Every structure is written in C-alpha cells, then in structure tokens.
mmCIF file of C-alpha atoms and ligand atoms in Angstrom:
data_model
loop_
_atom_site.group_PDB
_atom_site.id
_atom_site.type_symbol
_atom_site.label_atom_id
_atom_site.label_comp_id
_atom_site.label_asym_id
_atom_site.label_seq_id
_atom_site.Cartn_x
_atom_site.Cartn_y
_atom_site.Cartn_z
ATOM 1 C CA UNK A 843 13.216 9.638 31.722
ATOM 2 C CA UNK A 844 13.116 10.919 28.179
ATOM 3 C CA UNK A 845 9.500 10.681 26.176
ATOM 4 C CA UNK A 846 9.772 9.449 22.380
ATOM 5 C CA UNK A 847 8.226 12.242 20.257
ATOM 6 C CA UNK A 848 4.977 11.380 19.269
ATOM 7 C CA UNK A 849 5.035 9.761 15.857
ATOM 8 C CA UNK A 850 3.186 11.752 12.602
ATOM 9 C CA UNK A 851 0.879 9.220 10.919
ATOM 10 C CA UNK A 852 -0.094 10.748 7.456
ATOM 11 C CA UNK A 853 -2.580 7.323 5.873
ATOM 12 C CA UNK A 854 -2.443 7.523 1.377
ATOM 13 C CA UNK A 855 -5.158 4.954 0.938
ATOM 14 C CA UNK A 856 -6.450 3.720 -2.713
ATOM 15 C CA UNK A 857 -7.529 1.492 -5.009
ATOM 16 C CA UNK A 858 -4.541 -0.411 -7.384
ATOM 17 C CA UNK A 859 -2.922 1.437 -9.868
ATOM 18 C CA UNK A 860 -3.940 5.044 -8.601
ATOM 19 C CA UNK A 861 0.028 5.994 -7.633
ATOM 20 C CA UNK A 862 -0.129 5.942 -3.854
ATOM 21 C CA UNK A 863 3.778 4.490 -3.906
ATOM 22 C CA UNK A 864 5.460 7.117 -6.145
ATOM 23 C CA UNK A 865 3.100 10.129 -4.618
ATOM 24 C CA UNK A 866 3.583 8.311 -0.629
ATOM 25 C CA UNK A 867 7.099 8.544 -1.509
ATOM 26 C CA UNK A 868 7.108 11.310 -2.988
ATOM 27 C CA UNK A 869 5.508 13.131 -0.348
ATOM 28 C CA UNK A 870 7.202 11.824 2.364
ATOM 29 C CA UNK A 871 10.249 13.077 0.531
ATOM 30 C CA UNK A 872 9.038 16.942 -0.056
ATOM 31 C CA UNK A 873 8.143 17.635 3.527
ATOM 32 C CA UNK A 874 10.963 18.941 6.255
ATOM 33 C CA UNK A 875 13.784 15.733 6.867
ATOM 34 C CA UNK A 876 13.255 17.016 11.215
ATOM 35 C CA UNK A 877 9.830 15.133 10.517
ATOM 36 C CA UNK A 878 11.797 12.190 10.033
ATOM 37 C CA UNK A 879 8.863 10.797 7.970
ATOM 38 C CA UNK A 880 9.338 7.429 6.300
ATOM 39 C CA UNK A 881 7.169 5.472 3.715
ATOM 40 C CA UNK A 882 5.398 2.173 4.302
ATOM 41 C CA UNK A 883 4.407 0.216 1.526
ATOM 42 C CA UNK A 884 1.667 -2.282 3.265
ATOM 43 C CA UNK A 885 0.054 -3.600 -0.227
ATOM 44 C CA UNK A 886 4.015 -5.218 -0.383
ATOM 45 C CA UNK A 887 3.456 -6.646 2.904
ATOM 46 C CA UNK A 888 0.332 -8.225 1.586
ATOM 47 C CA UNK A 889 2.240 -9.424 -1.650
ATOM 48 C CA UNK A 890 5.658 -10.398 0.629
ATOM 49 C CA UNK A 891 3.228 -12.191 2.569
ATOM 50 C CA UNK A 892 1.335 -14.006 -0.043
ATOM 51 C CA UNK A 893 4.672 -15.033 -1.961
ATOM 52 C CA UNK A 894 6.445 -16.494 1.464
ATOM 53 C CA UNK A 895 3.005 -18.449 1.715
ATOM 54 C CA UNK A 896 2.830 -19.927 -1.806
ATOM 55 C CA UNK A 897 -0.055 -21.119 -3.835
ATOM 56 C CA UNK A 898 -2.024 -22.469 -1.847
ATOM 57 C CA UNK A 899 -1.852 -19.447 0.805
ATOM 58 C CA UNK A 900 -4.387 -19.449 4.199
ATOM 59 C CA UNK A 901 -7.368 -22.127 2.793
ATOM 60 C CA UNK A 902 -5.460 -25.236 2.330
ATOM 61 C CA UNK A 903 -3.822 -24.293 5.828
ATOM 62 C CA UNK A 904 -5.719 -25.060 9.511
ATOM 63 C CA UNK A 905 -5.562 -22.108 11.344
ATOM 64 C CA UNK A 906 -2.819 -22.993 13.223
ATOM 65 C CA UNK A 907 -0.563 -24.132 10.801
ATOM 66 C CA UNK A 908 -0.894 -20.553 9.126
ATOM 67 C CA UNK A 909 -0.738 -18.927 12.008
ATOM 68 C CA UNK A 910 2.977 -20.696 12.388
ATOM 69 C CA UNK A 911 3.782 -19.849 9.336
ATOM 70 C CA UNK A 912 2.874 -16.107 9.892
ATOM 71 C CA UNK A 913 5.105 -15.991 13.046
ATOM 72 C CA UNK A 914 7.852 -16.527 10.928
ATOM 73 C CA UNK A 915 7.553 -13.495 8.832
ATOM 74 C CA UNK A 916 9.105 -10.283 10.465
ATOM 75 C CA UNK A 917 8.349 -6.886 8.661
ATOM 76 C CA UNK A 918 10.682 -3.596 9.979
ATOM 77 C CA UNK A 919 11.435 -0.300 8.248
ATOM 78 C CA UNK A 920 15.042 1.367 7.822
ATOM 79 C CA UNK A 921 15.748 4.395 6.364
ATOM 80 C CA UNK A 922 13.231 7.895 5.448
ATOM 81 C CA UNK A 923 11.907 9.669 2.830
ATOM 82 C CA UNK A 924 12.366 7.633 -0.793
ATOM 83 C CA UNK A 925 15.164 5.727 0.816
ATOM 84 C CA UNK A 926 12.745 4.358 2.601
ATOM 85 C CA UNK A 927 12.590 0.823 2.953
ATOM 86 C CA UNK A 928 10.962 -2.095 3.628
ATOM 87 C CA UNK A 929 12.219 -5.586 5.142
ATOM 88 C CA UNK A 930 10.876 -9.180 4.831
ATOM 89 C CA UNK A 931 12.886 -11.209 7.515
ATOM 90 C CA UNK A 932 15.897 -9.026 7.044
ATOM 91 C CA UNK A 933 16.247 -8.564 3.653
ATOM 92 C CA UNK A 934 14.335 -5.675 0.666
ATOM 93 C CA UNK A 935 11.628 -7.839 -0.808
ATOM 94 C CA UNK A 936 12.508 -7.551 -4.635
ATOM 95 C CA UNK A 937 10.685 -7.812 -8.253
ATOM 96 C CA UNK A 938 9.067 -11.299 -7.203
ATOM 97 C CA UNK A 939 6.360 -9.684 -5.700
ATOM 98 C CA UNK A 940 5.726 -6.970 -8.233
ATOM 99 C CA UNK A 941 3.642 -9.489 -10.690
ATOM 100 C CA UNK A 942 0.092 -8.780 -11.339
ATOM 101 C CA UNK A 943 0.123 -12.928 -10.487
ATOM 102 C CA UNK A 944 1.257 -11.929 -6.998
ATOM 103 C CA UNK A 945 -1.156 -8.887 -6.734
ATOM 104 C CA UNK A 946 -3.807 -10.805 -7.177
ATOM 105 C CA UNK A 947 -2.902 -13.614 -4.845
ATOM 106 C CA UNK A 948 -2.218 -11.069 -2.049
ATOM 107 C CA UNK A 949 -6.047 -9.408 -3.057
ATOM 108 C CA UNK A 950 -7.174 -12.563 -2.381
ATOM 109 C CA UNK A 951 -4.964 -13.343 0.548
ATOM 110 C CA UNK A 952 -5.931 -9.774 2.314
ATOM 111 C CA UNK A 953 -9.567 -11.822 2.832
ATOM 112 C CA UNK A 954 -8.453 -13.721 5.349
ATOM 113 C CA UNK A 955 -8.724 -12.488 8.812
ATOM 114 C CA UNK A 956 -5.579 -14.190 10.774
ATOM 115 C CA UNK A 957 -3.629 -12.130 7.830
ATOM 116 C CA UNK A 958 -4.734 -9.058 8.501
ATOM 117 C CA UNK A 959 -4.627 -9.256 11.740
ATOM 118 C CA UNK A 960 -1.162 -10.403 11.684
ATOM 119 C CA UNK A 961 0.018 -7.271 9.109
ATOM 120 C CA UNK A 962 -2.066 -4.672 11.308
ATOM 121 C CA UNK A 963 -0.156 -5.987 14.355
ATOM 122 C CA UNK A 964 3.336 -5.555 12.204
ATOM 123 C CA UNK A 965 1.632 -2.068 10.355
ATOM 124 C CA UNK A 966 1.297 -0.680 13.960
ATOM 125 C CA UNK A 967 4.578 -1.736 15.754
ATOM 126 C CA UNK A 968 6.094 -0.074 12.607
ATOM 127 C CA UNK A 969 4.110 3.463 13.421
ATOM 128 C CA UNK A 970 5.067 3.626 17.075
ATOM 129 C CA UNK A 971 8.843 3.705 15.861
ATOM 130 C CA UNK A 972 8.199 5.433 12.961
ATOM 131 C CA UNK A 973 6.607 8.709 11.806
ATOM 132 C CA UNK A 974 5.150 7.307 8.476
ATOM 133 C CA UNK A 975 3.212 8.328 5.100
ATOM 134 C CA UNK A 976 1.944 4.984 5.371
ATOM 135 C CA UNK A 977 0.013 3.539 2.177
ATOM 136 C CA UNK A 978 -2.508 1.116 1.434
ATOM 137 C CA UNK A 979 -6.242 -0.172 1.381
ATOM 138 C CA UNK A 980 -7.145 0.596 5.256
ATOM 139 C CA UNK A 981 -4.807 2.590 6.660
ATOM 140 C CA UNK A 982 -6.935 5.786 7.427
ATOM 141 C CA UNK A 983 -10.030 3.267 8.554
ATOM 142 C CA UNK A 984 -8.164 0.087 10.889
ATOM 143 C CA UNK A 985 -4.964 0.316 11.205
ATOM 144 C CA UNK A 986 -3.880 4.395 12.061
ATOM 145 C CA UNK A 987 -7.729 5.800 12.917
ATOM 146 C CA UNK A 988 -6.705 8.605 14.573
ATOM 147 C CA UNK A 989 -3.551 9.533 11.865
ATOM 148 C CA UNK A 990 -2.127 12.775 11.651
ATOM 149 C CA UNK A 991 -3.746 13.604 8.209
ATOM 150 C CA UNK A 992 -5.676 11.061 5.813
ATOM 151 C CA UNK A 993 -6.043 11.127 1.669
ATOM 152 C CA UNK A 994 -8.022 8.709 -0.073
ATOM 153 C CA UNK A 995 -6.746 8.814 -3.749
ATOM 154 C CA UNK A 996 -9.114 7.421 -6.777
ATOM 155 C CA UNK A 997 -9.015 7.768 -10.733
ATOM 156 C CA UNK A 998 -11.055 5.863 -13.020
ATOM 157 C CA UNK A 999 -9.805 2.106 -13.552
ATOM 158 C CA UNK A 1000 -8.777 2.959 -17.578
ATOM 159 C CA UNK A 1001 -6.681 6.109 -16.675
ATOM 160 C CA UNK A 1002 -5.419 3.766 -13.805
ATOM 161 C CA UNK A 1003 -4.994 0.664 -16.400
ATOM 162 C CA UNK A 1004 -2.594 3.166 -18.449
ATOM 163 C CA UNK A 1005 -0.676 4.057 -15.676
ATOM 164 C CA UNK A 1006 -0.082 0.567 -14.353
ATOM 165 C CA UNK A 1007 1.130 -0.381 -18.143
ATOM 166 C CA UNK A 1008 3.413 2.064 -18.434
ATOM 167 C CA UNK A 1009 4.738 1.403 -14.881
ATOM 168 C CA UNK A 1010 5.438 -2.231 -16.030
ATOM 169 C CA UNK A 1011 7.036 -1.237 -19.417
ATOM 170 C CA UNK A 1012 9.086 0.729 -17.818
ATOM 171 C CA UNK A 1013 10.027 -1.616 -15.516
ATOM 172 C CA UNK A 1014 10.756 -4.147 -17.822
ATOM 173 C CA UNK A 1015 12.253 -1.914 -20.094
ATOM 174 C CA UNK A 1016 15.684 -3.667 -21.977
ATOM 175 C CA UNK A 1017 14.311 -7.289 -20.581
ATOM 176 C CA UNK A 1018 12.506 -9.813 -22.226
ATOM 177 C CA UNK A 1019 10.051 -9.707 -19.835
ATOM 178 C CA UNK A 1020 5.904 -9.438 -21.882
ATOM 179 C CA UNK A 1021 3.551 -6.625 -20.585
ATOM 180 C CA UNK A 1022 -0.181 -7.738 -20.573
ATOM 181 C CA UNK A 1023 -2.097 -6.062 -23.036
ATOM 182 C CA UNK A 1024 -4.240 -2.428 -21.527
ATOM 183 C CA UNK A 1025 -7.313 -4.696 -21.536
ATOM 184 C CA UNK A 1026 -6.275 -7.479 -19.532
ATOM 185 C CA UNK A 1027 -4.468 -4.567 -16.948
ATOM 186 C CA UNK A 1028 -7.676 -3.323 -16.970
ATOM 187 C CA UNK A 1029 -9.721 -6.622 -16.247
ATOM 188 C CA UNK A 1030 -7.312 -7.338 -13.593
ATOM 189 C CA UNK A 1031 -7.846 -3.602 -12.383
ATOM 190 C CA UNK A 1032 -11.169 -4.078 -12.142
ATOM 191 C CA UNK A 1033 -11.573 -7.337 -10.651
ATOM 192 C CA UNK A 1034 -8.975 -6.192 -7.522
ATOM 193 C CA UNK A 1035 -10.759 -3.463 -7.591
ATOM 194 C CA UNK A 1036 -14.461 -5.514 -6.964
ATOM 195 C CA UNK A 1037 -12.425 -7.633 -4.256
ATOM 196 C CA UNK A 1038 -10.963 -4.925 -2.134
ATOM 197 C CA UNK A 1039 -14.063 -2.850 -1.939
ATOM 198 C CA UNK A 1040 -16.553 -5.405 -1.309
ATOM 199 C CA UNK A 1041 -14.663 -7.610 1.521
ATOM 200 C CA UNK A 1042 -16.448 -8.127 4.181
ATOM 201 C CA UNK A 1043 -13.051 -6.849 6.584
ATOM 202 C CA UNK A 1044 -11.496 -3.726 6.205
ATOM 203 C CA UNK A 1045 -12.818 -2.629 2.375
ATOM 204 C CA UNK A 1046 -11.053 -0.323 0.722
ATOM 205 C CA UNK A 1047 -13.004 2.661 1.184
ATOM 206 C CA UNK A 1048 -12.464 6.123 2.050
ATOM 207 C CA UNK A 1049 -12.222 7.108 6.187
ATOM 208 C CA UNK A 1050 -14.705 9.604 7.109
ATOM 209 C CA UNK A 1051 -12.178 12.489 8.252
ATOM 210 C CA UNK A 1052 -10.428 12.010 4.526
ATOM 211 C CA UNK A 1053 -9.595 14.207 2.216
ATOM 212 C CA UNK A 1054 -10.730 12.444 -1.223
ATOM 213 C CA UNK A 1055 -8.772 12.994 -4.563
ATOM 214 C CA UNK A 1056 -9.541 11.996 -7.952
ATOM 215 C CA UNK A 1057 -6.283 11.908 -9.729
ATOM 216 C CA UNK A 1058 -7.824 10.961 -13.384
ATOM 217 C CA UNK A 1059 -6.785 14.253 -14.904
ATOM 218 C CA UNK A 1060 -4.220 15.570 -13.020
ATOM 219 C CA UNK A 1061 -0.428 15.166 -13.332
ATOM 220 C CA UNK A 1062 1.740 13.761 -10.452
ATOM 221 C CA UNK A 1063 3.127 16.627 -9.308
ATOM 222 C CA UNK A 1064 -0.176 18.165 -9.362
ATOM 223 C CA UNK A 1065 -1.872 15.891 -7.123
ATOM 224 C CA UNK A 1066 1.638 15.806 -5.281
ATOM 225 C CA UNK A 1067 1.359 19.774 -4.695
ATOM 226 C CA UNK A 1068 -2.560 19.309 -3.179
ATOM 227 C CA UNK A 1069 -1.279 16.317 -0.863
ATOM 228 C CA UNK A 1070 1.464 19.058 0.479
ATOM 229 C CA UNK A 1071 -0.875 21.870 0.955
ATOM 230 C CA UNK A 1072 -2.919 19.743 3.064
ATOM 231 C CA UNK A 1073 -0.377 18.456 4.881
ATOM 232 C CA UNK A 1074 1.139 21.975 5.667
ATOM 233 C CA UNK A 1075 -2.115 23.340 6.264
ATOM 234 C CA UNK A 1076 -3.073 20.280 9.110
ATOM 235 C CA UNK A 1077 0.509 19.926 10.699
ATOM 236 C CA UNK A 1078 3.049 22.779 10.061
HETATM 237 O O1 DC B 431 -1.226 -1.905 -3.242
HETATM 238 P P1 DC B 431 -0.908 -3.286 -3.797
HETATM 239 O O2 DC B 431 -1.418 -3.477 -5.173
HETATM 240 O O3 DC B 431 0.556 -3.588 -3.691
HETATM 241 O O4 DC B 431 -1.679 -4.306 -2.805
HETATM 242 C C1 DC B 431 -1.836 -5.672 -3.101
HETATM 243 C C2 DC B 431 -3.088 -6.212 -2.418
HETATM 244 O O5 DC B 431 -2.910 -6.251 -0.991
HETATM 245 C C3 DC B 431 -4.360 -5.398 -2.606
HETATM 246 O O6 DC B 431 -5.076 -5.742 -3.774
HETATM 247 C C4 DC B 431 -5.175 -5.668 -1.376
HETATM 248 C C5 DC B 431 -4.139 -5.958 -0.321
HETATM 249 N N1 DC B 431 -3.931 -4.853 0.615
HETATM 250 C C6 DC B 431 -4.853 -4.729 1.639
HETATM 251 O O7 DC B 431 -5.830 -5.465 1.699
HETATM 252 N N2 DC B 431 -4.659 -3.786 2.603
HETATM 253 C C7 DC B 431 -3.616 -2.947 2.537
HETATM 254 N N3 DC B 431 -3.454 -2.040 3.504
HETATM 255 C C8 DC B 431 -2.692 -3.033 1.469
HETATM 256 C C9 DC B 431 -2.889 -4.001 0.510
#
C-alpha cells in the first residue's frame, strides 16, 4: 500500500491587522506548486463560526446545546496557493464575516473552550490532507506544534490600524458602505489585541521555535522576501 506524503505545515501567527492573509497567501503562492501548499484562514473559521452562532454565541447556550450546534458546522479546504479556499458547510464564507462587528464577536467567541476545541479538531483534519501555510492566533503553539517552519508576525497597533483602514476602503471602494474612523480601528485594534493575548487558552503569543517579525516598517514584499528565505533555508 501507498503512504500519503507527509504534509508541510508552515504556522503565520499574529495579532489583527498585521497582514498574515495577504503575506500567508502570498507565500504559499511564491514557493514551488510540487509543494502543493494551500492557505488556511482559521481567524475566518472563528468569524464563520461566530456568525452561524449569532448574538448570543456559546454563554446563553448549555454546553450541549452548543456543542449541537457546532456539529453542524463542517470546515474543508479546496484548491492551493491564492486560490485557496475555504468552505463553511459547502459553500466560500463571504463579506458577512469580514465586519469589525464580527471580528470582535469571534475574539470573544475564541474564549470559549468547546470552540476551540471544536476548530482545532477541524484545523487538524484539514493539515493531514493538506500541506498548509496555515494562519492565525495559535497555530505554531496548539494546533501544528511540531510545523514545518513557524513566523510570528507583529507591528505596532497604529501602523496596523492604517493598514486595516485602508484594507476596508478598499474593500468598500464604489459602495456606500462607511469606514470607521483610524481611531476607532485602532481602539478596536487594541482591545482584540488585549483579548487574544491575555486568554487564559491558547493566547496569542509567539511559539518558542518561531521566527519573530516586526513588520512596522517594512513593505509587503519585504517581509514577504524574509518569510521565503526562511522557508527555503528550513525546507528546500
Ligand atoms: O484573524 P482574524 O481577525 O480573522 O480572527 C478573528 C478572531 O478569531 C481573533 O480576534 C481571535 C480568533 N482567532 C483565534 O482565537 N485563533 C485563531 N487561530 C484564529 C483566530
């Protein structure tokens, strides 16, 4: 009988706003197709997650009903490089989960242990089929600890304020959609921020083994050619 190929794990972890979804694509993109490397998104798990549960996600719920209502959700991958994508019960999750509403909610929603459990079940099914860039808060710490190659990507919450706002404006360029001002992008930076690091299950914080990057005054493809050098250096 035929062996699968062991999978590449290559973890992008960071705090919001910092660029791990353009560079994690990006990257995943730039190195050799044979790799077969795809991209997983898991912060739009947690938001796919937190807008299939609603409002009132996890607290108002026993922990049986949301553990029902977590069975129901089925996460899978199709596709590599920045064709990558990912699928909420069959189908691309789309714009309603890009919010800073639904960030938040899914920050909040990331607390709760049946959740995470639940998305580091579905994280790690994905990366035994799958050799992934995978992206996120604890991907280098919980969910792949012994990945191929781990960055832990960081930039100082006003440079990562900017970015965000031009993300969105760009986003909602032609629409009639409002931006929040750079100083409420930046309170709402800071507060996810405060939440992700200080949780009392898998904070976002840097694995041991990681190679750390401050991104505050670099340019994409700058921080896009160190990601690649490391990678080549650890695994071609
Ligand atoms: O990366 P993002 O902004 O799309 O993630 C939304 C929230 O999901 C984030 O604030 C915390 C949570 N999250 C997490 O706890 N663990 C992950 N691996 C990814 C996201």
């Amino acid at each position: 009988m035929q062996r699968a190929a062991p999978k590449i794990i290559i973890t992008l972890d960071g705090p919001a706003g910092v660029g791990k979804s353009s560079l994690g694509k990006e990257l995943a993109n730039a190195l050799p197709p044979e790799l077969g490397l795809a991209f997983l998104d898991t912060g739009a798990m947690f938001r796919a997650t937190a807008y299939f549960l609603g409002e009132a996600a996890g607290e108002a719920d026993g922990p049986d009903s949301l553990a029902a209502r977590l069975e129901k959700l089925d996460f899978t991958l199709r596709g590599s490089g920045e064709a990558s994508e990912l699928l909420c019960n069959g189908r691309v999750p789309g714009r309603e989960i890009r919010s800073e509403s639904i960030g938040a909610a899914a920050s909040r929603l990331a607390l709760n242990r049946e959740v995470r459990d639940f998305l580091r079940k579905a994280q790690q099914k994905i990366g035994a089929q799958y050799s992934l860039v995978a992206e996120g808060r604890d991907m280098g710490t919980v969910v792949f600890p012994s990945a191929d190659c781990k960055f832990f990507l960081d930039a100082r919450p006003e440079v990562r304020a900017l970015r965000r706002r031009n993300q969105l404006l760009n986003q909602n360029a032609g629409k009639d959609a409002p931006v929040p001002d750079l100083e409420c992008i930046e309170r709402l930076i800071r507060q996810r921020d405060e939440q992700d690091r200080q949780r009392a299950l898998a904070p976002l914080r840097p694995a041991e083994d990681a190679v750390i990057i401050d991104t505050s005054d670099l340019e994409r493809a700058e921080v896009l050619a160190k990601l690649l050098a490391e990678v080549r250096k650890k695994l071609l």
